[in-house]
Amino acid sequence: MVGNHCYCFSSIITIFVSIAIHSTLASPRLHFCRHDQRDALLEFMHEFPIDKSFPSSWNKSSDCCFWEGVECHNKSGQVISLDLSDKYLNGSMKTNSSIFKLQYLGDLSLTNCNLQGEIPSSLGNLSRLKYLDLRSNNLVGEVPASMGHLTELEGLSLEKNSLSGSFPSSLANFTKLTRVFLNSNNFTSTLPSDMSGLHNLEWFDISENSFFGPFPKSLFTISSLIIVSLEKNQFTGPIDFENATSSPLFKLEDLVLASNKFDGLIPESISKFLNLQDLDLSRNSFSGPIPRSISKLDDLRHLDFAKNKLEGEVPSCLWNFPTVMLSHNFFSSFENVSQESTDIHRLDLNSNSFRGPFPDWVCKFYRLEYLDLSNNLFSGSIPSCLSRFTYFLMELTLGNNNFSGTLPDIFGDATRLESLDVSRNRLEGNFPKSLIHCKALKHVNVGSNKFKDKFPHWLGSLPSLHVLSLRCNKFFGPLYRRHMSSGFKSLRVMDISHNDFTGTLPPHYFSSWHEMTTLTEEYNQYMESHSFFDAYFDSFPFVPENYESVEMVIKGVEMSFERIRKDFRAIDFSKNRIHGKIPESLCSLKELLVLNLSGNAFTGVIPRSLAKLTKLETLDLSCNKLSGEIPQDLGKLSFLSYMNFSHNHLQGSVPRGTQFQSQNCSSFMDNPELLGLEDICRKPNVLGPTSHQPEEVSESEEPMFNWVAAAIAYGPGVFCGFVIGYYIFTSGYHEWFAERFGRRKIRVVTSVR
Ligand SMILES: *[C@@H]1O[C@H](CO)[C@@H](O)[C@H](O)[C@H]1NC(C)=O
Ligand SMILES: *[C@@H]1O[C@H](CO)[C@@H](O)[C@H](O)[C@H]1NC(C)=O
Ligand SMILES: *[C@@H]1O[C@H](CO)[C@@H](O)[C@H](O)[C@H]1NC(C)=O
Ligand SMILES: *[C@@H]1O[C@H](CO)[C@@H](O)[C@H](O)[C@H]1NC(C)=O
Ligand SMILES: *[C@@H]1O[C@H](CO)[C@@H](O)[C@H](O)[C@H]1NC(C)=O
Ligand SMILES: *[C@@H]1O[C@H](CO)[C@@H](O)[C@H](O)[C@H]1NC(C)=O
Ligand SMILES: *[C@@H]1O[C@H](CO)[C@@H](O)[C@H](O)[C@H]1NC(C)=O
Ligand SMILES: *[C@@H]1O[C@H](CO)[C@@H](O)[C@H](O)[C@H]1NC(C)=O
Ligand SMILES: *[C@@H]1O[C@H](CO)[C@@H](O)[C@H](O)[C@H]1NC(C)=O
Ligand SMILES: *[C@@H]1O[C@H](CO)[C@@H](O)[C@H](O)[C@H]1NC(C)=O
Ligand SMILES: *[C@@H]1O[C@H](CO)[C@@H](O)[C@H](O)[C@H]1NC(C)=O
Ligand SMILES: *[C@@H]1O[C@H](CO)[C@@H](O)[C@H](O)[C@H]1NC(C)=O
């Protein structure tokens, strides 16, 4: 993690420095602690409630110049550097703090000290400060105007506090500044109109604030700039780099303008930054075509224009860049592609307006690892020439198009393939058997097609398969066949609903589904040490870009965050013709949250031990031939918020538990001998006793909303975000995620030096 790197690095430096200092001890002592400096340091220490978080070396019996985190000038003995990073100070810096007696301080690092309150105005008294680092604290209020006195400042980090108000405008005059981090605060202002005087500036990160106003043109006249991030602010209007002509030697490597309200064309002048490696303009309102001049950017590695209003033809020069993200735009066609490319690794064209046949020149991209063409109007067949890059392929997403024909059986060498999604097309025929070679597969979604095949039981041998959806196809035949090993030890979600599976399931059917039986030790440790949100955000050096959509989805379908936790486990066998008893081994899947066996021909009683599934939130057993009583113990399942027992032959009385009593009346209807429904069916805003008539449900109609499907479907808009959230939370493949979704290269944002 970023912070840790930083910490290790500075510790190494500290060790190095102290070794260096100690090694000079043999020679005459050149510096020693000045008592005024020592007293100031001790007073500073006592200003905080928890002295013991200070290093033990901070005591009167030792030379203060050798105290941990303290560095003195080697002749005068004045303290020139103070680094208390990662010490839990848990207090505020007083305006009259003794630290301000350390007049020669050039370097002050109070990173991650849990500092509270405001930045005291007397900080401006430390006029020799070159480096000021106050990152991962809880500082509030505005940056004091007195900071304007710190004209020697070269590095400033106020990152990750809750500072608000306006940009410290005096900064625009600090000509020595090389690094500025104001990211992740609450600043709400415009930027100074002229920042061109910062001619040593290399790194400027003000992301995740509420800065507004026009694009800061003057910034881009500074030729020393290497990294600029204005991500997640409220900047508006067009961008342009017209004034950037003054120097041909622009060093700019990373330009991140994502998640603002910029609009207009992407200017041709962008190509003035010939050293650009990372260009992220995603999540704005840019319109028009991609400028042709982009072809001049030979060093570009990551181009992200996703979520804009770009349109027209996609120029073929893009295929020389390793990562190209163009999703959620209005692109409709491609420039003719003649050249082959081994440069491009990740191509995301999802949710555009492409139509016509599969763009089979993609087969010329021999090193493709990630291909997403989903949510377009591509039609025709999926070409078998894709086999040219299946060896490198890790993720193939073609869902929600109009592809027809068979899915070519080309996965024999796809040993790195982790995710295959061809859902919501018109594919037919056999399910590709070569997938058995894809030992890395984690996610297979072929739902909502017309595949007509037997159950691919051999998938059970894939060691990492987490998600399998065959829903809404024409799969047929027995779900279980004798002598086959069930496997599926890593399965977390299985959705085979709306097919024509038949047969019975033996009692031991689920006994090898380990991933639904216990959560791994690793998972438990993870949950203990992290709150949900921390875990989510900690894993990324940047807030993940799909965060918004996750949030939107959750609001959209009124689901709680719990639903997409890392531990989501679900089984949906609904709408098939499976008969016989509900297998007893189901009751060992203690991690199961969603179980849907609705619309089959299950007979016998509901197993009493189903009450062992203490995490169960959704239980749908409706439309079967179940008889006997509803086990009273189910009334104890406190998370069970949805259940449906309707259209069975159940009898006896409904359990008294509050979860039962708060259900809709229709969850029990058409069980003529079921008793104790008076209270449930008398409640207001339920269907009422008259609803005992079974509803007409069309056979072919797909349900509008289904829990499991929602969680695993790749799709437009809401579902897309959901899936991504699902991956993050359920699998914990944060790095996997970052890789696959083509995160820009991860910079270890460290010190202000
Ligand atoms: C004071 O600091 C010295 C030098 O680091 C250390 O050896 C000694 O144990 C410390 N004394 C106390 C009481 O902590
Ligand atoms: C003292 O510090 C100065 C500047 O930091 C350095 O050039 C000089 O070599 C140091 N002297 C000794 C004896 O360490
Ligand atoms: C930190 O300070 C706050 C009050 O400012 C206090 O409530 C909290 O208990 C302190 N934390 C610790 C660990 O002492
Ligand atoms: C800071 O400087 C101002 C005037 O320059 C002085 O009044 C104030 O006492 C100083 N503060 C501290 C804490 O030294
Ligand atoms: C700082 O001021 C507070 C009152 O505001 C006082 O209690 C404290 O003793 C002062 N500290 C110093 C170091 O002067
Ligand atoms: C920047 O410096 C100029 C000239 O020294 C001065 O006029 C101006 O007020 C300063 N701006 C800020 C914001 O301090
Ligand atoms: C920034 O401040 C505004 C208003 O003070 C607040 O609504 C918002 O949540 C804050 N943002 C963060 C990231 O704390
Ligand atoms: C940009 O250049 C134009 C024309 O040279 C000039 O008038 C304008 O002040 C410049 N803007 C900035 C922000 O430097
Ligand atoms: C692109 O290729 C298609 C088919 O190969 C051809 O019909 C079309 O004329 C070509 N367009 C250009 C601009 O070369
Ligand atoms: C889907 O493809 C078929 C031919 O395979 C075509 O007739 C139909 O118009 C296509 N639908 C759309 C919406 O493009
Ligand atoms: C329970 O299932 C039946 C049959 O599918 C359905 O008609 C009824 O609406 C469901 N009840 C609830 C509360 O969802
Ligand atoms: C269970 O499956 C049936 C048929 O697919 C569906 O209508 C119902 O909504 C599902 N129940 C839940 C709770 O998702």
Short mmCIF file of N, CA and C in Angstrom, two decimals, residues 630-713:
data_model
loop_
_atom_site.label_atom_id
_atom_site.label_comp_id
_atom_site.label_asym_id
_atom_site.label_seq_id
_atom_site.Cartn_x
_atom_site.Cartn_y
_atom_site.Cartn_z
N ILE A 630 -43.63 -26.51 7.21
CA ILE A 630 -42.47 -25.61 7.12
C ILE A 630 -41.72 -25.75 8.44
N PRO A 631 -40.44 -26.17 8.43
CA PRO A 631 -39.75 -26.41 9.71
C PRO A 631 -39.79 -25.17 10.59
N GLN A 632 -40.24 -25.40 11.83
CA GLN A 632 -40.39 -24.27 12.76
C GLN A 632 -39.07 -23.54 12.98
N ASP A 633 -37.95 -24.27 12.89
CA ASP A 633 -36.63 -23.65 13.14
C ASP A 633 -36.29 -22.57 12.13
N LEU A 634 -36.92 -22.62 10.97
CA LEU A 634 -36.63 -21.56 9.98
C LEU A 634 -37.02 -20.19 10.52
N GLY A 635 -37.93 -20.21 11.49
CA GLY A 635 -38.34 -18.95 12.11
C GLY A 635 -37.21 -18.26 12.84
N LYS A 636 -36.12 -18.99 13.09
CA LYS A 636 -34.99 -18.40 13.82
C LYS A 636 -33.97 -17.74 12.90
N LEU A 637 -34.16 -17.89 11.59
CA LEU A 637 -33.17 -17.32 10.66
C LEU A 637 -33.37 -15.81 10.57
N SER A 638 -32.52 -15.10 11.30
CA SER A 638 -32.81 -13.68 11.49
C SER A 638 -32.48 -12.81 10.27
N PHE A 639 -31.67 -13.33 9.34
CA PHE A 639 -31.36 -12.52 8.16
C PHE A 639 -32.33 -12.80 7.01
N LEU A 640 -33.17 -13.80 7.20
CA LEU A 640 -34.04 -14.21 6.11
C LEU A 640 -35.12 -13.16 5.89
N SER A 641 -34.89 -12.29 4.90
CA SER A 641 -35.83 -11.19 4.73
C SER A 641 -36.83 -11.45 3.60
N TYR A 642 -36.49 -12.36 2.68
CA TYR A 642 -37.46 -12.72 1.64
C TYR A 642 -37.60 -14.22 1.61
N MET A 643 -38.84 -14.68 1.60
CA MET A 643 -39.06 -16.11 1.42
C MET A 643 -40.35 -16.31 0.64
N ASN A 644 -40.41 -17.44 -0.05
CA ASN A 644 -41.61 -17.72 -0.82
C ASN A 644 -41.84 -19.24 -0.84
N PHE A 645 -42.97 -19.64 -0.25
CA PHE A 645 -43.33 -21.07 -0.19
C PHE A 645 -44.58 -21.36 -1.01
N SER A 646 -45.01 -20.38 -1.80
CA SER A 646 -46.32 -20.51 -2.46
C SER A 646 -46.35 -21.65 -3.46
N HIS A 647 -47.56 -22.08 -3.80
CA HIS A 647 -47.79 -23.12 -4.80
C HIS A 647 -47.02 -24.41 -4.48
N ASN A 648 -47.27 -24.95 -3.30
CA ASN A 648 -46.76 -26.26 -2.91
C ASN A 648 -47.90 -27.01 -2.22
N HIS A 649 -47.56 -28.08 -1.54
CA HIS A 649 -48.60 -28.80 -0.79
C HIS A 649 -48.29 -28.76 0.69
N LEU A 650 -47.80 -27.64 1.14
CA LEU A 650 -47.38 -27.54 2.53
C LEU A 650 -48.59 -27.48 3.46
N GLN A 651 -48.37 -27.94 4.69
CA GLN A 651 -49.46 -27.96 5.66
C GLN A 651 -48.92 -27.57 7.03
N GLY A 652 -49.76 -27.58 8.00
CA GLY A 652 -49.34 -27.20 9.34
C GLY A 652 -49.28 -25.69 9.47
N SER A 653 -48.70 -25.22 10.60
CA SER A 653 -48.75 -23.77 10.79
C SER A 653 -47.43 -23.11 10.42
N VAL A 654 -47.56 -21.88 10.00
CA VAL A 654 -46.42 -21.06 9.61
C VAL A 654 -45.63 -20.70 10.86
N PRO A 655 -44.29 -20.81 10.83
CA PRO A 655 -43.49 -20.46 12.02
C PRO A 655 -43.78 -19.05 12.51
N ARG A 656 -43.60 -18.89 13.85
CA ARG A 656 -43.99 -17.62 14.46
C ARG A 656 -42.96 -16.50 14.28
N GLY A 657 -41.77 -16.81 13.87
CA GLY A 657 -40.70 -15.81 13.83
C GLY A 657 -41.13 -14.51 13.12
N THR A 658 -40.52 -13.40 13.56
CA THR A 658 -40.92 -12.11 12.97
C THR A 658 -40.66 -12.04 11.48
N GLN A 659 -39.60 -12.74 11.05
CA GLN A 659 -39.31 -12.72 9.62
C GLN A 659 -40.49 -13.30 8.83
N PHE A 660 -41.06 -14.35 9.38
CA PHE A 660 -42.21 -14.96 8.70
C PHE A 660 -43.41 -14.04 8.74
N GLN A 661 -43.62 -13.48 9.92
CA GLN A 661 -44.84 -12.69 10.08
C GLN A 661 -44.82 -11.42 9.24
N SER A 662 -43.61 -10.98 8.83
CA SER A 662 -43.56 -9.74 8.05
C SER A 662 -43.60 -10.00 6.54
N GLN A 663 -43.77 -11.27 6.15
CA GLN A 663 -43.80 -11.57 4.70
C GLN A 663 -45.11 -11.15 4.07
N ASN A 664 -45.02 -11.03 2.75
CA ASN A 664 -46.22 -10.79 1.96
C ASN A 664 -47.08 -12.05 1.94
N CYS A 665 -48.36 -11.86 1.98
CA CYS A 665 -49.30 -12.97 1.97
C CYS A 665 -49.07 -13.92 0.78
N SER A 666 -48.70 -13.34 -0.34
CA SER A 666 -48.57 -14.16 -1.55
C SER A 666 -47.43 -15.16 -1.46
N SER A 667 -46.56 -14.99 -0.48
CA SER A 667 -45.45 -15.94 -0.31
C SER A 667 -45.92 -17.30 0.20
N PHE A 668 -47.18 -17.38 0.61
CA PHE A 668 -47.68 -18.64 1.17
C PHE A 668 -48.87 -19.18 0.40
N MET A 669 -49.32 -18.42 -0.60
CA MET A 669 -50.60 -18.77 -1.22
C MET A 669 -50.54 -20.11 -1.96
N ASP A 670 -51.72 -20.65 -2.19
CA ASP A 670 -51.86 -21.93 -2.87
C ASP A 670 -51.13 -23.07 -2.17
N ASN A 671 -51.26 -23.08 -0.86
CA ASN A 671 -50.92 -24.26 -0.04
C ASN A 671 -52.18 -24.49 0.79
N PRO A 672 -53.17 -25.21 0.23
CA PRO A 672 -54.50 -25.19 0.84
C PRO A 672 -54.51 -25.57 2.32
N GLU A 673 -53.54 -26.37 2.77
CA GLU A 673 -53.61 -26.83 4.16
C GLU A 673 -52.68 -26.06 5.11
N LEU A 674 -52.12 -24.98 4.62
CA LEU A 674 -51.23 -24.19 5.49
C LEU A 674 -52.06 -23.33 6.43
N LEU A 675 -51.68 -23.33 7.72
CA LEU A 675 -52.47 -22.64 8.74
C LEU A 675 -51.71 -21.43 9.29
N GLY A 676 -52.44 -20.59 9.97
CA GLY A 676 -51.81 -19.48 10.70
C GLY A 676 -51.47 -18.29 9.82
N LEU A 677 -52.21 -18.14 8.72
CA LEU A 677 -51.91 -17.03 7.80
C LEU A 677 -52.74 -15.79 8.08
N GLU A 678 -53.60 -15.88 9.08
CA GLU A 678 -54.56 -14.78 9.30
C GLU A 678 -53.84 -13.44 9.47
N ASP A 679 -52.85 -13.43 10.38
CA ASP A 679 -52.17 -12.17 10.66
C ASP A 679 -51.40 -11.68 9.45
N ILE A 680 -50.70 -12.62 8.80
CA ILE A 680 -49.87 -12.24 7.65
C ILE A 680 -50.74 -11.65 6.54
N CYS A 681 -51.87 -12.27 6.28
CA CYS A 681 -52.68 -11.84 5.15
C CYS A 681 -53.61 -10.69 5.50
N ARG A 682 -53.69 -10.32 6.79
CA ARG A 682 -54.54 -9.21 7.17
C ARG A 682 -53.78 -7.88 7.17
N LYS A 683 -52.46 -7.98 7.10
CA LYS A 683 -51.64 -6.76 7.16
C LYS A 683 -52.03 -5.80 6.04
N PRO A 684 -51.91 -4.48 6.28
CA PRO A 684 -52.14 -3.55 5.18
C PRO A 684 -51.02 -3.68 4.14
N ASN A 685 -51.22 -3.08 3.05
CA ASN A 685 -50.34 -3.05 1.88
C ASN A 685 -49.75 -4.40 1.49
N VAL A 686 -50.53 -5.45 1.66
CA VAL A 686 -50.17 -6.74 1.08
C VAL A 686 -51.29 -7.10 0.11
N LEU A 687 -51.08 -8.16 -0.59
CA LEU A 687 -52.07 -8.48 -1.61
C LEU A 687 -53.43 -8.85 -1.01
N GLY A 688 -53.40 -9.31 0.26
CA GLY A 688 -54.66 -9.60 0.93
C GLY A 688 -55.17 -10.98 0.61
N PRO A 689 -56.18 -11.40 1.35
CA PRO A 689 -56.67 -12.77 1.23
C PRO A 689 -57.18 -13.10 -0.17
N THR A 690 -57.62 -12.08 -0.90
CA THR A 690 -58.18 -12.37 -2.22
C THR A 690 -57.10 -12.80 -3.20
N SER A 691 -55.83 -12.59 -2.82
CA SER A 691 -54.77 -12.89 -3.77
C SER A 691 -54.40 -14.37 -3.79
N HIS A 692 -55.19 -15.19 -3.18
CA HIS A 692 -54.87 -16.61 -3.15
C HIS A 692 -54.96 -17.27 -4.51
N GLN A 693 -55.49 -16.54 -5.47
CA GLN A 693 -55.50 -17.08 -6.83
C GLN A 693 -54.09 -17.05 -7.40
N PRO A 694 -53.60 -18.16 -7.93
CA PRO A 694 -52.29 -18.13 -8.56
C PRO A 694 -52.28 -17.15 -9.73
N GLU A 695 -51.17 -16.44 -9.83
CA GLU A 695 -51.09 -15.48 -10.93
C GLU A 695 -50.73 -16.18 -12.23
N GLU A 696 -51.15 -15.58 -13.29
CA GLU A 696 -50.80 -16.11 -14.60
C GLU A 696 -49.33 -15.74 -14.88
N VAL A 697 -48.48 -16.73 -15.01
CA VAL A 697 -47.08 -16.42 -15.31
C VAL A 697 -46.71 -17.08 -16.64
N SER A 698 -46.37 -16.24 -17.58
CA SER A 698 -46.07 -16.77 -18.90
C SER A 698 -44.78 -17.59 -18.86
N GLU A 699 -44.79 -18.70 -19.51
CA GLU A 699 -43.65 -19.63 -19.48
C GLU A 699 -42.37 -19.01 -20.04
N SER A 700 -42.53 -18.30 -21.13
CA SER A 700 -41.34 -17.82 -21.83
C SER A 700 -40.80 -16.53 -21.23
N GLU A 701 -41.63 -15.89 -20.44
CA GLU A 701 -41.25 -14.57 -19.96
C GLU A 701 -40.10 -14.65 -18.96
N GLU A 702 -39.10 -13.82 -19.15
CA GLU A 702 -38.02 -13.77 -18.18
C GLU A 702 -38.41 -12.86 -17.04
N PRO A 703 -38.00 -13.20 -15.84
CA PRO A 703 -38.35 -12.31 -14.75
C PRO A 703 -37.71 -10.94 -14.94
N MET A 704 -38.38 -9.94 -14.51
CA MET A 704 -37.86 -8.58 -14.68
C MET A 704 -36.59 -8.38 -13.87
N PHE A 705 -36.66 -8.84 -12.65
CA PHE A 705 -35.49 -8.65 -11.83
C PHE A 705 -35.21 -9.91 -11.05
N ASN A 706 -34.03 -10.36 -11.15
CA ASN A 706 -33.66 -11.53 -10.38
C ASN A 706 -32.33 -11.24 -9.75
N TRP A 707 -32.26 -11.54 -8.51
CA TRP A 707 -31.16 -11.22 -7.67
C TRP A 707 -29.82 -11.72 -8.19
N VAL A 708 -29.81 -13.00 -8.44
CA VAL A 708 -28.56 -13.63 -8.84
C VAL A 708 -28.13 -13.12 -10.20
N ALA A 709 -29.11 -13.03 -11.08
CA ALA A 709 -28.79 -12.56 -12.42
C ALA A 709 -28.22 -11.15 -12.36
N ALA A 710 -28.81 -10.35 -11.53
CA ALA A 710 -28.33 -8.98 -11.42
C ALA A 710 -26.89 -8.96 -10.95
N ALA A 711 -26.58 -9.85 -10.08
CA ALA A 711 -25.24 -9.84 -9.52
C ALA A 711 -24.18 -10.32 -10.49
N ILE A 712 -24.56 -11.14 -11.45
CA ILE A 712 -23.51 -11.67 -12.31
C ILE A 712 -23.59 -11.20 -13.74
N ALA A 713 -24.65 -10.49 -14.09
CA ALA A 713 -24.78 -10.08 -15.48
C ALA A 713 -23.83 -8.93 -15.80
#
